[in-house]
Short mmCIF file of C-alpha atoms in Angstrom, two decimals:
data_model
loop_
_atom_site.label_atom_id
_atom_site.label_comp_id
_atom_site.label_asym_id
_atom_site.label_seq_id
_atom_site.Cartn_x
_atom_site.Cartn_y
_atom_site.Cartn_z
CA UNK A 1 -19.89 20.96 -7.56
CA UNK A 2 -20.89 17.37 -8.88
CA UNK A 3 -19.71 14.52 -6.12
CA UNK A 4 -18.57 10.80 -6.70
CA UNK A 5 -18.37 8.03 -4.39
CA UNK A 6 -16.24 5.41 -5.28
CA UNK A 7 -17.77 2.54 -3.18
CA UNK A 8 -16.42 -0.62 -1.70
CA UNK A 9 -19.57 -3.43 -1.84
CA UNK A 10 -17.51 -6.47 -0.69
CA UNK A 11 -16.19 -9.92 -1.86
CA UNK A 12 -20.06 -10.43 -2.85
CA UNK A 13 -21.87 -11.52 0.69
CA UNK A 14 -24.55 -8.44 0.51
CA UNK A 15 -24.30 -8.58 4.35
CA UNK A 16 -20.71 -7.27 3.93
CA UNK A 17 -22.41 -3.97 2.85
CA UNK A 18 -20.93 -1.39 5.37
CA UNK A 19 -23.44 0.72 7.36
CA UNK A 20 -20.67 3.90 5.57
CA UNK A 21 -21.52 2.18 2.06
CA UNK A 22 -25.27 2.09 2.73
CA UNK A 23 -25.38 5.34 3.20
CA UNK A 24 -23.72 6.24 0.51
CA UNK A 25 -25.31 4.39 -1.91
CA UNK A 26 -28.72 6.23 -0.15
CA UNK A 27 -27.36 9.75 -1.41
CA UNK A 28 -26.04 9.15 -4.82
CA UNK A 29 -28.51 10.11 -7.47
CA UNK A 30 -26.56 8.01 -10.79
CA UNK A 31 -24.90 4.64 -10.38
CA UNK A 32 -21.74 4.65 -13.16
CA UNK A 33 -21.82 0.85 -14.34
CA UNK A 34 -19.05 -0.12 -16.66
CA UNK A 35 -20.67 -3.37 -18.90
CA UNK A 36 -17.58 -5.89 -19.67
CA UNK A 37 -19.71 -8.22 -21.90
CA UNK A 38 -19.54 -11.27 -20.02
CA UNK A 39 -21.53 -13.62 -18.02
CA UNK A 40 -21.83 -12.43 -15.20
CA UNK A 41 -25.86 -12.14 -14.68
CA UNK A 42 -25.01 -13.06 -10.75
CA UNK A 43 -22.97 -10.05 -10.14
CA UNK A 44 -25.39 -7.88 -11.61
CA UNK A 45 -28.38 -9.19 -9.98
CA UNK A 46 -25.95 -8.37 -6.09
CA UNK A 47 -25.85 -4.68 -7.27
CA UNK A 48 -29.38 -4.47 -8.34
CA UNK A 49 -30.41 -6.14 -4.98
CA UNK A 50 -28.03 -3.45 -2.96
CA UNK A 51 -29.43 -0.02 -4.64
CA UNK A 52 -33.41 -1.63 -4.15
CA UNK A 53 -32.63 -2.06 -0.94
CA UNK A 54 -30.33 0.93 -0.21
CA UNK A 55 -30.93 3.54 -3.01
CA UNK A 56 -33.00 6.42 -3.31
CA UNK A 57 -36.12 6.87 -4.96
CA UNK A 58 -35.42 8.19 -8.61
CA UNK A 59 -31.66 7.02 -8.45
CA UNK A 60 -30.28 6.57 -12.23
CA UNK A 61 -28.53 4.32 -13.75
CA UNK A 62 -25.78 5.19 -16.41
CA UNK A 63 -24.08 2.21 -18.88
CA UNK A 64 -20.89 2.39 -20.73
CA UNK A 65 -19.25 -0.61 -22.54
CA UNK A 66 -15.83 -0.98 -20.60
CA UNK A 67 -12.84 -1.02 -23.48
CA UNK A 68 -11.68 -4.80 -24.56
CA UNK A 69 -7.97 -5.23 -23.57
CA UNK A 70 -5.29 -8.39 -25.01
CA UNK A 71 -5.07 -10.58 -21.95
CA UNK A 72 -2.01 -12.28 -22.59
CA UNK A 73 -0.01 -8.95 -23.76
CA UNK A 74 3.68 -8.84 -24.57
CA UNK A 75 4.08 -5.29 -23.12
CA UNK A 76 2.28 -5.83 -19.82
CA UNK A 77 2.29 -2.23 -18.24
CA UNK A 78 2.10 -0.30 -21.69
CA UNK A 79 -1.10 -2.28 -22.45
CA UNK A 80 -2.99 -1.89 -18.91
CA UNK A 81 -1.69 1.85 -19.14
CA UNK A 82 -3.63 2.09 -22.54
CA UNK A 83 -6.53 0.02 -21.40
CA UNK A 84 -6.89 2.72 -18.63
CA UNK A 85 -6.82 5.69 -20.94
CA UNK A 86 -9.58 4.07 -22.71
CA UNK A 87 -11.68 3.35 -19.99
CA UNK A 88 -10.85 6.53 -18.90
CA UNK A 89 -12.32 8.30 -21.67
CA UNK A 90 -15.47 6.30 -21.33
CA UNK A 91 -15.63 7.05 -17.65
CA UNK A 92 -15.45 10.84 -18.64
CA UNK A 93 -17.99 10.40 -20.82
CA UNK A 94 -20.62 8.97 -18.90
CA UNK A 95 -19.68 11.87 -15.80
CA UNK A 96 -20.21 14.64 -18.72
CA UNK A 97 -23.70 13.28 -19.66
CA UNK A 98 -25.26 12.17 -16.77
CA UNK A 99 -24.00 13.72 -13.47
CA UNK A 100 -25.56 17.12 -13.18
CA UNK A 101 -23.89 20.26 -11.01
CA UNK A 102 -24.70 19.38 -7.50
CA UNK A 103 -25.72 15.87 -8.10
CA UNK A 104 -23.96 12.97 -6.49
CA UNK A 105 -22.69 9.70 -8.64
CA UNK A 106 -21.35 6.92 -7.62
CA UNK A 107 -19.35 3.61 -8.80
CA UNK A 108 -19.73 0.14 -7.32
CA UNK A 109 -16.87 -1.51 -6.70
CA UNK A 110 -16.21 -5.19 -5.85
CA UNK A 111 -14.10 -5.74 -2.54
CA UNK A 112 -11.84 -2.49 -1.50
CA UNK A 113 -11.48 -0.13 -4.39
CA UNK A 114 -7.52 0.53 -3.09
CA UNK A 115 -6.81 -3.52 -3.73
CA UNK A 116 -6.24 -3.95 -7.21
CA UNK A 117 -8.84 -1.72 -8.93
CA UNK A 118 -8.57 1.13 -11.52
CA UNK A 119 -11.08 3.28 -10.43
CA UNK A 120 -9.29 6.02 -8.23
CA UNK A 121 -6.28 6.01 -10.87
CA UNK A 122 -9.61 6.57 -13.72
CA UNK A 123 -10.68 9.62 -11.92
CA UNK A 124 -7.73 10.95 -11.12
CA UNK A 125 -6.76 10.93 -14.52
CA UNK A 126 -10.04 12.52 -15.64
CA UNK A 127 -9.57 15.13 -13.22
CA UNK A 128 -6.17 16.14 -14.63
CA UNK A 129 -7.85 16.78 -18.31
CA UNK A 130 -10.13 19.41 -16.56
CA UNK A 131 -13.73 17.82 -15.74
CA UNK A 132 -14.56 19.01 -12.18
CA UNK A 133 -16.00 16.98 -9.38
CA UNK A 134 -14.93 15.83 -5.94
CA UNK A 135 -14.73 12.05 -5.25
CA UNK A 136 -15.15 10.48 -1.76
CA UNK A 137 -13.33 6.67 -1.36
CA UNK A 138 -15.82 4.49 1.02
CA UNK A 139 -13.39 0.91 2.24
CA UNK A 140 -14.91 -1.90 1.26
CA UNK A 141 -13.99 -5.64 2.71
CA UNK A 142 -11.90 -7.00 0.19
CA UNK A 143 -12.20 -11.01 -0.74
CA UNK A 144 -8.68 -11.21 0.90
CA UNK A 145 -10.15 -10.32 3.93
CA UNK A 146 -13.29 -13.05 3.23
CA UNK A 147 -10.78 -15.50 2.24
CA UNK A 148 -8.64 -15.89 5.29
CA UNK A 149 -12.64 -15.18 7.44
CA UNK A 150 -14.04 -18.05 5.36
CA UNK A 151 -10.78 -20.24 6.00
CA UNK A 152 -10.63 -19.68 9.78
CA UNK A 153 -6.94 -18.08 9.29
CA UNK A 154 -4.93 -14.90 10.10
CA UNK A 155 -3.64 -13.21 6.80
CA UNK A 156 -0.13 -13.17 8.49
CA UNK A 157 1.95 -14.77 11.34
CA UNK A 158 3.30 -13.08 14.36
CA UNK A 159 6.70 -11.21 13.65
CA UNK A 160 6.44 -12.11 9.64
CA UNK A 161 5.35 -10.30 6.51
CA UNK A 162 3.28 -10.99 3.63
CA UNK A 163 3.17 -10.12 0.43
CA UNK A 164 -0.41 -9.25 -2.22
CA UNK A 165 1.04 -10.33 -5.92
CA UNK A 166 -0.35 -11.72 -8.94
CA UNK A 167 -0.44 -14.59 -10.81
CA UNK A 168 1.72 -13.17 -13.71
CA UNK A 169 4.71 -12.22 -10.99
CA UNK A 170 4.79 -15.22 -8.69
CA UNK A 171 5.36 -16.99 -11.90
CA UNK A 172 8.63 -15.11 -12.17
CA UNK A 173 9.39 -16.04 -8.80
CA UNK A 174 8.32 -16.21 -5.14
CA UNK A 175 8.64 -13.29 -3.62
CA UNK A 176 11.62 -12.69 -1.24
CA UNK A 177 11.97 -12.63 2.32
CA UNK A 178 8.08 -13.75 2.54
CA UNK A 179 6.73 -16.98 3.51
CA UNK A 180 3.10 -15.76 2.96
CA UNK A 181 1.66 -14.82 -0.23
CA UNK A 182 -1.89 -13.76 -0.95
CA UNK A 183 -2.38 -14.38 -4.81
CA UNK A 184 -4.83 -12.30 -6.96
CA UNK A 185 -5.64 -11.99 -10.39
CA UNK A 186 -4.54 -15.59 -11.34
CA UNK A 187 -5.80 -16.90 -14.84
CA UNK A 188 -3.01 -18.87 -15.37
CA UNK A 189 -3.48 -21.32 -12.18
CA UNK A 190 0.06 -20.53 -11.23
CA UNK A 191 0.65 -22.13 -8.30
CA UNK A 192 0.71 -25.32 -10.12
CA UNK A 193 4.21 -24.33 -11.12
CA UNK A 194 5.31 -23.84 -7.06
CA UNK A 195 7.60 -27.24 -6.56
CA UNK A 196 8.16 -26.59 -3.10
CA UNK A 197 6.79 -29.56 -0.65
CA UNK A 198 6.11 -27.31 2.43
CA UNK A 199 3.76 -25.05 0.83
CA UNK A 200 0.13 -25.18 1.88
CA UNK A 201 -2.64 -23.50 -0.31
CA UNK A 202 -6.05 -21.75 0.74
CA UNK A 203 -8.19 -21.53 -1.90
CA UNK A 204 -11.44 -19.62 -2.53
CA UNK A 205 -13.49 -18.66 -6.17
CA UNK A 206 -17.24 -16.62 -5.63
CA UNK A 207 -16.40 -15.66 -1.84
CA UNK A 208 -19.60 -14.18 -0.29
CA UNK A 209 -21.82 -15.96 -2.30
CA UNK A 210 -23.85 -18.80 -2.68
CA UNK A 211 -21.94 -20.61 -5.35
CA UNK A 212 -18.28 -20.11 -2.99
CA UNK A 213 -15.94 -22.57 -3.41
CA UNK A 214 -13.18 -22.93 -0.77
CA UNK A 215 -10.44 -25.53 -0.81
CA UNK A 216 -7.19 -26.09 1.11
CA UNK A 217 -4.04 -28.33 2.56
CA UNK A 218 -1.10 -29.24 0.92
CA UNK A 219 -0.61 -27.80 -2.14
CA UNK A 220 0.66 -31.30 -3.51
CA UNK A 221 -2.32 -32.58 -2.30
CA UNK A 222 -4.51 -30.74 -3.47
CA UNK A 223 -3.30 -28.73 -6.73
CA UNK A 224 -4.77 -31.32 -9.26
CA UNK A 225 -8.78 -30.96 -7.02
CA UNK A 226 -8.22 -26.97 -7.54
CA UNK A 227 -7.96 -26.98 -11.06
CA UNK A 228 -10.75 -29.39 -11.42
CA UNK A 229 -13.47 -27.49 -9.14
CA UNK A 230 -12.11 -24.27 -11.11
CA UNK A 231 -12.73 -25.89 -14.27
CA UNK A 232 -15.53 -26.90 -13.69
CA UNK A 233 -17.30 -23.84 -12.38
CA UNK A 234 -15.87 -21.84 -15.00
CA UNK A 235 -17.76 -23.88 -17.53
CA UNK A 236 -20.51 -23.88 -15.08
CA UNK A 237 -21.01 -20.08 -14.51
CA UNK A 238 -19.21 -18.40 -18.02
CA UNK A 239 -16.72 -16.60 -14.89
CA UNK A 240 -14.75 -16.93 -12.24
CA UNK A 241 -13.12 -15.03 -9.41
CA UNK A 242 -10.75 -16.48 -7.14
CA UNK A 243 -7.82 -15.64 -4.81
CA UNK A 244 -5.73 -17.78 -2.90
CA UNK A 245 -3.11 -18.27 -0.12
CA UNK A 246 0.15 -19.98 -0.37
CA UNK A 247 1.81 -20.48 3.19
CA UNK A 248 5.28 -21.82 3.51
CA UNK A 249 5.56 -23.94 6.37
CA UNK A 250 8.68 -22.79 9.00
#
């Protein structure tokens, strides 16, 4: 039976590399690397770093070119639900070639792969057309957890809950009966459109690396210096992840 570990490598501090994930990435004989085309030379470099010092003699590497999706869709769900199939299919297609009965694989994945990644939805779906393998989920510190680290703050306040969203829904609205919101997957910069004067912002883009960028206070105060910094490293770097707090004063 073929094996896959789907592999949590952190926010992008290699010292955020679990001892679990070490020794995982020690026993898998082909790394599954999906190539999104963009600039992203850093990112690549962390995972070649982690499997020279981690990996196995002999370990292979397997490429597929992950499927371009509309960003800006005007059927959200229908288009990430066909943007999955795709990858999907590509997914499938690298297992079929390259993982050999009784061989391990594995796939890197930034931060937790249960916090907003495809991955275990991928395989599952590949596993209900018929290709046969086991999979093994290894945690992974997520950049929410490095944000609020990096910050000096606890994700949430005693007796109140919080709430992970995305950019596209807290532009609908803030979400209710929560004063804290952890915001991922944010293109549009959309706490720029939050008018309300007690909110307070935590900011961080590259966490766990050497180009991290953390900014907070007021989110008045400091809205216009966000989008500038972003901007900037955007233009600077060809990419950029970031997540961010907003925390209603009470």
């Amino acid at each position: 039976m073929r094996k896959i570990y789907v592999i949590g490598i952190g926010a992008g501090d290699p010292d955020q590399l679990t001892l679990q994930a070490a020794k995982a990435i020690g026993r898998t004989d082909v790394f599954f690397l999906l190539d999104k085309g963009e600039a992203k030379e850093s990112m690549i470099e962390l995972r070649r770093s982690m499997l020279k010092a981690y990996g196995k003699p002999g370990r292979r590497i397997a490429e597929g070119r992950d499927p371009d999706r509309d960003r800006t869709p005007a059927d959200y769900e229908g288009t990430i639900a066909d943007w999955r199939h795709r990858r999907s299919e590509v997914t499938e297609a690298l297992i079929r070639e390259h993982l050999l009965d009784g061989e391990v694989g594995a796939f890197l994945v930034w931060g937790d792969p249960s916090l907003y990644d495809s991955t275990i939805a991928i395989l599952d779906e590949i596993l209900a057309r018929g290709t046969e393998f086991d999979y093994e989920v290894i945690p992974g510190i997520s950049s929410v957890s490095t944000l609020a680290a990096r910050h000096r703050i606890g994700v949430n306040r005693v007796g109140r809950p919080f709430q992970v969203t995305t950019g596209r829904r807290l532009a609908e609205q803030w979400p209710d009966g929560v004063d804290d919101v952890i915001v991922m997957l944010d293109a549009g910069q959309t706490f720029g459109a939050v008018a309300d004067k007690d909110v307070e912002i935590f900011w961080g883009a590259y966490l766990g690396t050497p180009d991290e960028l953390l900014i907070s206070g007021p989110l008045a105060e400091v809205a216009d210096e966000i989008r500038r910094v972003r901007a900037e490293a955007r233009d600077r770097h060809g990419w950029i992840m970031d997540t961010y707090l907003l925390r209603r004063r009470v």
